[in-house]
């Protein structure tokens, strides 16, 4: 009989599972943690230890693990329809979800195209942008623009508009070059400059590029308000307004990647609402299914949709994934949207965020912390003068203190599920401080 011992799960996993974003040899010194179950904000190990999920399991979980309302919706859906192909067929969950998402954009982005992972949604937005220009007689618009430090996923197309050397360099020969422009990251403010000044400076670079070659550019892709994988680099909403205006003036599509920042993470359901603008394409994934099932989608305008609508099959968007619009994933998303309405989540989060910010005050004041920042339900700060292994050492110390936290380089961040209790908040803040002090004190 197979054993349920924690150590057996570890050795079996290391033998047979190739873990993501991991140099597997690191597990010779960093233990793998086998999870047996989750409840609310907590994950529980097979060895009885528990971990407060301070980063929502890679930013996907909104309303806790094993959420009773999402579980009930999925159970109900399981007895009706687990999957049906979406070409030639349709079903209630995908229709209802598309209608509700369109309504959330005020029907500006009224057409939803589905995939599974975030990177696939990015691929779809890039392909749709290029193809819609081509269908309109602008086949020369083939280039894409991304921001410094951008991250849009790991597939070949998404990696081409990603600017993280660690993930990208090995695959350089396989990738189509994209244009990279200055990030509006407010930390780049020079003496006397505000975040808005940085936004203006960054937008000027976009303008210069568009002036030179907008006729060759299909789209610019931006992660609005917070470039998460860049180390929670935050910018002023003015940047989005300026880029929207430039896109309109020069005839370039604006793709907003809301895979991490959407679904209330920045304080509004879509981050772009804070700039009062809408893109030509928005990508969603991660939180949209409550963190339950792989679901991603692209919302786009009637204008783009009409560019494909034709008697000619080759003018259609002939892209597909087997699990496109999976009913279970869509039902999880509908249950997630229900929770947003029933619990007035955006308002509740505002109060919760204030409490979390107050609890983190000792870190904001810490002598080894700079650039403490917050946007909605995201908190981040940069540790000063740390060693290259800071992030791994912090992660290891955090697990000893019952926390799941994974700094990005020297940036420590919190992106918790929205359901933290007051006790969870106090524990998270106190232990993050303790782990930070411990990691700094033990620096080699
Ligand atoms: C902004 C952004 N875009 C795209 C992706 C890729 O999503 P996935 O990992 O589901 O492919 C991520 C993942 O972290 C992301 O943060």
XYZ file of C-alpha atoms and ligand atoms in Angstrom:
460
model
C 0.000 0.000 0.000
C 1.266 3.497 -0.793
C 2.267 5.517 2.236
C 0.785 8.899 3.128
C 4.041 10.056 4.780
C 5.158 13.562 3.928
C 8.659 12.355 3.023
C 7.264 9.786 0.577
C 5.211 12.420 -1.239
C 8.373 14.517 -1.534
C 10.541 11.758 -2.974
C 7.810 10.569 -5.348
C 7.222 14.120 -6.553
C 10.915 14.799 -7.083
C 11.216 11.589 -9.092
C 8.231 12.079 -11.350
C 7.028 15.711 -11.322
C 9.018 18.420 -13.085
C 8.074 21.497 -11.057
C 7.444 24.890 -12.713
C 9.877 27.811 -12.633
C 12.290 25.713 -10.577
C 15.924 24.664 -10.859
C 15.155 21.139 -9.664
C 18.594 20.746 -8.112
C 17.669 23.425 -5.565
C 15.421 20.833 -3.954
C 18.559 19.049 -2.764
C 18.782 21.846 -0.176
C 15.282 23.431 -0.188
C 12.564 21.007 0.871
C 9.484 20.552 -1.286
C 6.266 20.969 0.711
C 3.530 18.414 -0.001
C 0.092 19.955 0.564
C -2.744 17.719 1.677
C -5.605 20.225 1.741
C -6.567 23.880 1.925
C -9.181 25.839 3.911
C -9.726 29.579 3.585
C -6.425 31.442 3.502
C -4.500 28.389 4.761
C -2.745 25.468 3.075
C -2.034 22.369 5.182
C 0.925 20.042 4.742
C 0.887 16.240 5.040
C 3.101 16.675 8.105
C 0.385 18.688 9.884
C 2.087 22.054 9.381
C 0.085 24.969 7.946
C 0.924 27.930 5.683
C -0.918 31.233 5.333
C -1.184 31.710 1.563
C 0.162 35.272 1.450
C 0.501 35.261 -2.343
C -2.790 33.546 -3.200
C -0.957 30.560 -4.735
C 0.648 32.542 -7.561
C -2.011 35.271 -7.467
C -4.948 33.063 -8.435
C -6.950 32.567 -5.261
C -9.468 35.271 -4.333
C -11.890 33.807 -1.826
C -9.885 31.123 -0.096
C -9.206 27.452 -0.646
C -12.173 25.060 -0.607
C -14.592 27.979 -0.742
C -18.050 26.541 0.086
C -19.913 28.668 -2.490
C -17.576 27.875 -5.378
C -17.505 24.207 -4.333
C -21.318 24.064 -4.373
C -21.492 25.641 -7.825
C -18.957 23.149 -9.176
C -20.776 20.174 -7.650
C -23.988 21.334 -9.286
C -22.245 21.845 -12.628
C -20.561 18.429 -12.450
C -23.942 16.742 -12.562
C -25.021 18.788 -15.578
C -22.132 19.127 -18.002
C -18.410 18.748 -17.413
C -17.338 19.710 -20.924
C -18.545 20.165 -24.470
C -16.553 21.510 -27.374
C -17.278 25.155 -28.095
C -17.061 25.024 -31.900
C -20.576 24.425 -33.209
C -21.931 24.053 -29.656
C -22.499 26.415 -26.779
C -23.708 26.195 -23.191
C -25.213 28.200 -20.368
C -22.086 28.864 -18.233
C -20.031 30.282 -21.117
C -22.911 32.446 -22.375
C -23.736 33.797 -18.956
C -20.099 34.495 -18.121
C -19.519 36.320 -21.415
C -22.627 38.448 -20.885
C -21.651 39.342 -17.337
C -18.093 40.247 -18.271
C -19.335 42.377 -21.174
C -21.659 44.167 -18.745
C -18.730 44.802 -16.376
C -17.015 46.696 -19.212
C -20.180 48.704 -19.907
C -20.441 46.603 -23.121
C -17.341 48.288 -24.568
C -15.620 44.886 -24.716
C -18.588 42.748 -25.641
C -16.915 39.722 -27.276
C -15.199 37.052 -25.164
C -12.761 34.483 -26.590
C -11.682 31.724 -24.187
C -8.535 29.711 -23.475
C -7.062 28.082 -20.385
C -3.836 29.679 -19.160
C -2.857 33.317 -19.044
C -0.144 32.920 -21.648
C -2.680 31.509 -24.125
C -4.873 34.585 -23.646
C -1.870 36.773 -24.409
C -1.182 34.742 -27.569
C -4.804 35.230 -28.609
C -4.727 38.997 -28.064
C -1.500 39.313 -30.101
C -2.824 37.138 -32.932
C -6.205 38.873 -32.978
C -4.601 42.289 -33.121
C -2.306 41.381 -36.013
C -5.044 39.497 -37.877
C -7.617 42.244 -37.491
C -5.188 44.784 -38.981
C -4.457 42.319 -41.791
C -8.163 41.823 -42.493
C -8.500 45.607 -42.692
C -5.722 45.857 -45.284
C -2.795 46.665 -42.963
C -0.783 43.446 -43.121
C 2.380 45.478 -42.536
C 1.359 46.076 -38.901
C 3.258 43.119 -37.459
C 5.236 44.470 -34.513
C 4.427 44.579 -30.817
C 5.575 46.944 -28.096
C 6.027 45.983 -24.456
C 7.346 47.662 -21.317
C 10.683 47.204 -19.632
C 10.355 44.491 -17.011
C 7.087 43.264 -18.530
C 5.904 39.698 -17.964
C 3.136 38.187 -20.070
C 3.794 34.442 -19.861
C 6.107 31.711 -21.056
C 4.811 30.504 -24.418
C 6.820 31.645 -27.436
C 4.552 34.559 -28.399
C 3.976 35.741 -24.829
C 7.684 35.421 -24.039
C 8.468 37.650 -27.012
C 6.631 40.513 -25.254
C 8.152 39.633 -21.891
C 11.227 41.509 -20.713
C 12.659 39.293 -17.982
C 16.131 38.117 -18.995
C 16.067 35.113 -16.667
C 13.032 33.630 -18.412
C 13.727 34.887 -21.904
C 17.411 34.774 -22.742
C 17.747 31.016 -23.280
C 14.982 31.147 -25.889
C 16.152 34.347 -27.615
C 16.797 32.658 -30.988
C 13.207 31.371 -31.070
C 11.521 34.683 -30.356
C 10.263 37.443 -32.616
C 11.828 40.695 -31.434
C 9.461 43.159 -29.766
C 10.068 46.850 -29.123
C 10.658 47.543 -25.445
C 9.844 50.983 -24.047
C 10.492 52.582 -20.667
C 8.394 51.316 -17.783
C 6.337 54.006 -16.000
C 7.476 52.488 -12.658
C 7.089 55.356 -10.160
C 10.301 54.286 -8.382
C 12.203 55.839 -11.272
C 11.205 59.369 -10.204
C 14.189 61.689 -10.311
C 14.660 64.406 -7.701
C 11.545 66.567 -7.602
C 9.621 64.325 -10.013
C 6.184 62.905 -9.158
C 4.759 59.549 -10.287
C 2.810 61.515 -12.916
C 6.033 63.038 -14.218
C 7.457 59.534 -14.655
C 4.241 58.522 -16.442
C 4.612 61.484 -18.817
C 8.264 60.670 -19.480
C 7.439 57.029 -20.215
C 4.535 58.009 -22.494
C 6.842 60.348 -24.422
C 8.979 57.356 -25.314
C 5.896 55.597 -26.669
C 5.062 58.691 -28.685
C 8.564 58.842 -30.221
C 8.319 55.204 -31.229
C 4.811 55.612 -32.686
C 5.956 58.700 -34.591
C 8.727 56.702 -36.226
C 6.872 53.520 -37.104
C 3.225 53.280 -35.977
C 2.431 51.978 -39.467
C 4.426 48.823 -38.584
C 3.061 48.383 -35.052
C -0.030 46.265 -34.354
C -0.302 46.762 -30.596
C 1.295 47.818 -27.345
C 0.777 45.478 -24.405
C 0.707 46.890 -20.877
C 0.010 45.418 -17.452
C -2.038 48.264 -15.986
C -1.204 49.932 -12.637
C 1.108 47.183 -11.325
C 3.744 45.294 -13.300
C 3.549 42.357 -10.952
C 6.367 40.016 -12.000
C 8.656 43.022 -12.461
C 8.595 43.248 -8.653
C 5.221 44.930 -8.102
C 6.326 48.034 -10.038
C 3.451 50.503 -9.650
C 2.607 53.436 -11.895
C 0.224 56.350 -12.051
C -3.064 55.797 -13.973
C -2.161 58.862 -16.043
C 0.190 56.602 -18.026
C -2.757 54.528 -19.234
C -4.682 57.636 -20.285
C -1.706 58.969 -22.233
C -1.018 55.648 -23.947
C -4.708 55.232 -24.808
C -4.672 58.670 -26.439
C -1.483 57.829 -28.373
C -2.947 54.535 -29.563
C -6.017 56.392 -30.832
C -3.936 59.092 -32.504
C -1.498 56.722 -34.225
C -3.794 53.760 -34.940
C -2.222 51.155 -32.651
C -4.153 48.645 -30.528
C -3.900 48.781 -26.756
C -3.790 45.360 -25.074
C -4.171 45.478 -21.296
C -2.995 42.334 -19.564
C -5.205 42.110 -16.470
C -4.332 38.470 -15.798
C -2.781 39.333 -12.431
C -4.210 42.798 -11.749
C -7.833 42.143 -12.779
C -10.686 40.782 -10.645
C -10.457 43.459 -7.975
C -6.774 43.030 -7.185
C -5.932 46.721 -7.640
C -9.116 48.035 -6.007
C -11.476 48.140 -9.006
C -12.703 45.077 -10.889
C -10.583 46.008 -13.918
C -7.422 47.988 -13.129
C -8.018 50.218 -16.186
C -11.205 51.600 -14.607
C -8.956 53.732 -12.383
C -7.678 55.497 -15.490
C -11.164 55.862 -16.959
C -10.112 54.197 -20.215
C -10.811 50.920 -22.020
C -8.347 48.987 -24.167
C -8.995 47.241 -27.470
C -8.239 43.914 -25.780
C -8.172 42.891 -22.148
C -6.783 39.552 -21.011
C -8.090 37.878 -17.839
C -7.118 34.652 -16.081
C -5.900 33.636 -12.582
C -8.558 35.108 -10.240
C -11.436 34.884 -12.709
C -12.113 31.260 -11.731
C -11.534 32.091 -8.057
C -8.230 30.259 -8.411
C -10.007 26.953 -9.010
C -9.554 25.935 -12.637
C -7.448 27.033 -15.598
C -9.540 29.637 -17.382
C -8.383 32.591 -19.425
C -10.075 34.876 -21.881
C -9.722 37.889 -24.109
C -12.431 40.536 -24.196
C -12.503 42.739 -27.256
C -14.519 45.393 -29.038
C -17.204 45.160 -31.665
C -14.825 46.914 -34.039
C -12.237 44.104 -33.774
C -14.955 41.445 -33.937
C -16.375 42.957 -37.127
C -12.944 42.832 -38.788
C -13.234 39.023 -38.763
C -16.956 38.712 -39.590
C -17.160 37.562 -43.191
C -18.326 34.893 -45.636
C -14.637 34.073 -46.137
C -13.488 31.394 -43.684
C -9.858 32.562 -43.787
C -10.886 35.970 -42.444
C -12.213 34.245 -39.317
C -10.204 33.809 -36.121
C -9.353 30.128 -36.563
C -7.731 29.695 -33.179
C -8.836 27.044 -30.699
C -7.963 25.104 -27.578
C -9.694 21.822 -26.737
C -10.902 23.149 -23.390
C -12.042 26.541 -24.722
C -14.917 27.762 -22.531
C -14.906 24.705 -20.285
C -18.263 24.680 -18.417
C -16.779 23.785 -15.030
C -14.229 26.605 -15.239
C -16.914 29.059 -16.414
C -19.195 27.968 -13.576
C -16.388 28.588 -11.060
C -16.032 32.045 -12.617
C -19.772 32.712 -12.313
C -19.665 31.711 -8.638
C -16.694 34.059 -8.225
C -18.627 36.951 -9.800
C -21.596 36.138 -7.547
C -19.375 36.535 -4.488
C -18.206 39.939 -5.768
C -21.828 41.132 -5.868
C -23.236 39.373 -2.825
C -20.385 40.422 -0.510
C -19.749 43.862 -2.027
C -16.144 42.699 -2.287
C -14.599 45.888 -3.679
C -15.927 47.953 -0.742
C -15.059 45.261 1.812
C -11.534 45.073 0.414
C -11.055 48.821 0.862
C -11.605 48.482 4.612
C -9.492 45.322 4.774
C -6.676 46.983 2.850
C -6.597 49.871 5.324
C -6.244 47.415 8.167
C -3.461 45.508 6.413
C -1.581 48.709 5.593
C -1.806 49.789 9.248
C -0.601 46.371 10.426
C 2.416 46.640 8.100
C 3.488 50.038 9.527
C 6.591 48.614 11.285
C 7.845 47.331 7.930
C 7.152 50.651 6.212
C 9.325 52.329 8.882
C 12.037 49.625 8.857
C 15.603 50.857 8.328
C 16.271 48.187 5.654
C 13.071 48.889 3.680
C 12.564 51.323 0.846
C 9.735 52.017 -1.601
C 6.945 50.634 0.593
C 3.957 50.717 -1.730
C 0.365 49.530 -1.961
C -2.310 49.294 -4.629
C -5.651 47.704 -3.711
C -4.866 44.251 -2.319
C -1.148 44.311 -3.238
C 1.620 45.412 -0.877
C 5.338 45.515 -1.706
C 8.614 46.893 -0.441
C 12.256 46.602 -1.453
C 14.887 45.275 0.956
C 18.125 47.239 0.833
C 21.644 45.764 0.663
C 20.647 42.115 0.439
C 22.497 39.106 -1.002
C 21.469 37.350 -4.246
C 19.969 34.448 -2.272
C 17.707 36.784 -0.225
C 14.519 35.593 -1.911
C 15.193 31.879 -1.383
C 16.315 32.402 2.199
C 13.233 34.538 2.905
C 10.947 31.864 1.423
C 12.553 29.151 3.564
C 12.323 31.241 6.740
C 8.717 32.170 5.934
C 7.648 28.520 5.698
C 9.137 27.969 9.165
C 6.847 30.795 10.374
C 3.731 29.302 8.704
C 3.788 31.751 5.784
C 3.805 31.192 2.037
C 5.671 34.247 0.715
C 8.036 34.286 -2.275
C 9.890 37.572 -2.796
C 10.818 38.603 -6.331
C 14.533 39.356 -6.036
C 14.815 41.855 -3.188
C 11.115 42.827 -3.386
C 8.920 41.349 -0.696
C 5.249 41.459 -1.542
C 1.904 40.357 -0.157
C -0.989 39.463 -2.428
C -3.307 37.583 -0.082
C -6.759 36.136 -0.749
C -9.537 38.628 -0.057
C -10.935 36.652 2.895
C -8.264 37.234 5.559
C -9.719 37.515 9.063
C -8.416 40.163 11.476
C -6.401 37.440 13.230
C -4.927 36.325 9.887
C -3.965 39.939 9.121
C -2.220 40.400 12.466
C -0.395 37.105 12.108
C 0.632 37.837 8.505
C 1.990 41.291 9.367
C 3.816 40.255 12.555
C 5.394 37.183 10.995
C 6.395 38.967 7.778
C 8.318 41.412 9.952
C 9.873 38.562 11.959
C 10.884 36.688 8.787
C 12.320 39.862 7.284
C 14.417 40.535 10.397
C 15.548 36.899 10.553
C 16.508 36.843 6.851
C 18.497 40.046 7.152
C 20.182 38.991 10.403
C 21.318 35.678 8.881
C 22.716 37.266 5.722
C 26.039 35.634 4.843
C 0.543 39.665 -16.123
C 0.625 38.216 -16.468
N 0.376 37.841 -17.734
C 0.418 36.566 -18.104
C 0.742 35.570 -17.199
C 0.803 34.143 -17.642
O -0.242 33.414 -17.077
P -0.111 31.821 -16.976
O 0.968 31.549 -15.972
O -1.459 31.375 -16.506
O 0.237 31.324 -18.337
C 1.028 35.919 -15.872
C 1.401 34.888 -14.889
O 1.906 35.157 -13.820
C 0.977 37.282 -15.499
O 1.248 37.675 -14.262
